[in-house]
Amino acid sequence: AQSVTQLGSHVSVSEGALVLLRCNYSSSVPPYLFWYVQYPNQGLQLLLKYTTGATLVKGINGFEAEFKKSETSFHLTKPSAHMSDAAEYFCAVGNTGNQFYFGTGTSLTVIP
Amino acid sequence: DTAVSQTPKYLVTQMGNDKSIKCEQNLGHDTMYWYKQDSKKFLKIMFSYNNKELIINETVPNRFSPKSPDKAHLNLHINSLELGDSAVYFCASSQEYYSNQPQHFGDGTRLSIL
C-alpha cells in the first residue's frame, strides 16, 4: 500500500536559515508528488508539484523540491527562512491508480 | 473571487443535532472532495465526487451523507452529531479525477460539538 512519511512533526529554524522538510514515499512506480502549505485558519495551498520531467521543481515563495527516485524522497527546501513561512506543510502522493495520500504534516516554526 | 468556498466557517452545536456544510467551487472543476482534519492536523479523505458521481467513500459513519446537486457543489450533511465529529472539515476540488491533479481547498468549517 502507498504511504507517505514526513520525518519530524515539528521543525524549528532561525530566520534566514535553510529550511529542509523531509518527505519519503513508498511506491513501486514513479508517483505524482506534491507539497502543500497550510497557514493558520486556512485551507491547504499548493506549493509545488512533480508529475513528470525535471526532477528539481520550483514552487511559490522561494520553495523547491527534488524528486529522488533512488531515495524515494521529495524533500522541500528553501535557502532562507522568513517569518511568514511559519505554517504546516503537507507532502502528498498520487499513484497511477488515482489514489491520493497526504502525509501527517510538519509544523514549521521560524525563530526571529 | 473565492475559488472554493465553504459555509459556514464555524459551526457550534449540541450532540445529537443534524447539520449541513455547503461547498461551492467556481473553477469549473469536475472533481470535488471532503476531508476531515483532526486536532493533530491529520487529514483524512472522506468522499470524492466526479461529475456528480460518488467515486470515493472511505470508511465513514453513514451519519455522514454527501450530496452533489451539480458538479460545482458538494454539500455534507451530518446526522446525530457526536463529540468525535469535532474537527475541521475541508472541501477541495481538482480539474479531473486523476491523481496527478493538484487540489484546491476551501478555508474549512470548524465544527465543535458541545
PDB file of C-alpha atoms in Angstrom, chain A residues 6-56:
ATOM      1  CA  GLN A   6       7.138  13.120   6.832  1.00  0.00           C
ATOM      2  CA  LEU A   7      10.079  12.932   9.213  1.00  0.00           C
ATOM      3  CA  GLY A   8       9.740  15.419  12.014  1.00  0.00           C
ATOM      4  CA  SER A   9       6.308  16.634  13.007  1.00  0.00           C
ATOM      5  CA  HIS A  10       7.876  19.892  14.231  1.00  0.00           C
ATOM      6  CA  VAL A  11      10.811  21.740  12.717  1.00  0.00           C
ATOM      7  CA  SER A  12      12.277  24.996  14.028  1.00  0.00           C
ATOM      8  CA  VAL A  13      14.688  27.176  12.095  1.00  0.00           C
ATOM      9  CA  SER A  14      16.104  30.633  12.626  1.00  0.00           C
ATOM     10  CA  GLU A  15      15.057  33.416  10.314  1.00  0.00           C
ATOM     11  CA  GLY A  16      17.442  33.402   7.359  1.00  0.00           C
ATOM     12  CA  ALA A  17      18.467  29.775   7.845  1.00  0.00           C
ATOM     13  CA  LEU A  18      17.921  26.896   5.449  1.00  0.00           C
ATOM     14  CA  VAL A  19      14.557  25.175   5.591  1.00  0.00           C
ATOM     15  CA  LEU A  20      14.552  21.408   4.971  1.00  0.00           C
ATOM     16  CA  LEU A  21      11.342  19.424   5.357  1.00  0.00           C
ATOM     17  CA  ARG A  22      11.585  15.732   4.634  1.00  0.00           C
ATOM     18  CA  CYS A  23       9.191  13.515   2.750  1.00  0.00           C
ATOM     19  CA  ASN A  24       9.592   9.883   1.790  1.00  0.00           C
ATOM     20  CA  TYR A  25       7.096   7.760  -0.036  1.00  0.00           C
ATOM     21  CA  SER A  26       6.641   4.107  -0.779  1.00  0.00           C
ATOM     22  CA  SER A  27       5.775   3.246  -4.331  1.00  0.00           C
ATOM     23  CA  SER A  28       6.772   0.652  -6.860  1.00  0.00           C
ATOM     24  CA  VAL A  29       6.258   3.087  -9.714  1.00  0.00           C
ATOM     25  CA  PRO A  30       7.136   6.772 -10.020  1.00  0.00           C
ATOM     26  CA  PRO A  31       4.383   8.653  -8.261  1.00  0.00           C
ATOM     27  CA  TYR A  32       2.988  12.133  -8.540  1.00  0.00           C
ATOM     28  CA  LEU A  33       4.301  14.274  -5.706  1.00  0.00           C
ATOM     29  CA  PHE A  34       3.031  17.456  -4.124  1.00  0.00           C
ATOM     30  CA  TRP A  35       3.809  19.836  -1.304  1.00  0.00           C
ATOM     31  CA  TYR A  36       1.029  21.900   0.229  1.00  0.00           C
ATOM     32  CA  VAL A  37       1.197  24.647   2.851  1.00  0.00           C
ATOM     33  CA  GLN A  38      -1.486  25.429   5.405  1.00  0.00           C
ATOM     34  CA  TYR A  39      -1.433  28.782   7.188  1.00  0.00           C
ATOM     35  CA  PRO A  40      -3.417  29.131  10.436  1.00  0.00           C
ATOM     36  CA  ASN A  41      -7.177  29.031   9.937  1.00  0.00           C
ATOM     37  CA  GLN A  42      -6.843  28.475   6.210  1.00  0.00           C
ATOM     38  CA  GLY A  43      -7.102  25.617   3.769  1.00  0.00           C
ATOM     39  CA  LEU A  44      -4.172  23.953   2.038  1.00  0.00           C
ATOM     40  CA  GLN A  45      -2.451  25.729  -0.828  1.00  0.00           C
ATOM     41  CA  LEU A  46      -0.317  24.055  -3.454  1.00  0.00           C
ATOM     42  CA  LEU A  47       3.377  24.959  -3.115  1.00  0.00           C
ATOM     43  CA  LEU A  48       4.712  22.796  -5.926  1.00  0.00           C
ATOM     44  CA  LYS A  49       4.222  19.506  -7.710  1.00  0.00           C
ATOM     45  CA  TYR A  50       6.189  16.898  -9.607  1.00  0.00           C
ATOM     46  CA  THR A  51       4.389  14.813 -12.203  1.00  0.00           C
ATOM     47  CA  THR A  52       6.978  14.239 -14.896  1.00  0.00           C
ATOM     48  CA  GLY A  53      10.079  15.803 -16.411  1.00  0.00           C
ATOM     49  CA  ALA A  54      12.690  17.772 -14.487  1.00  0.00           C
ATOM     50  CA  THR A  55      13.227  16.328 -11.033  1.00  0.00           C
ATOM     51  CA  LEU A  56      14.017  19.681  -9.408  1.00  0.00           C
TER      52      LEU A  56
END
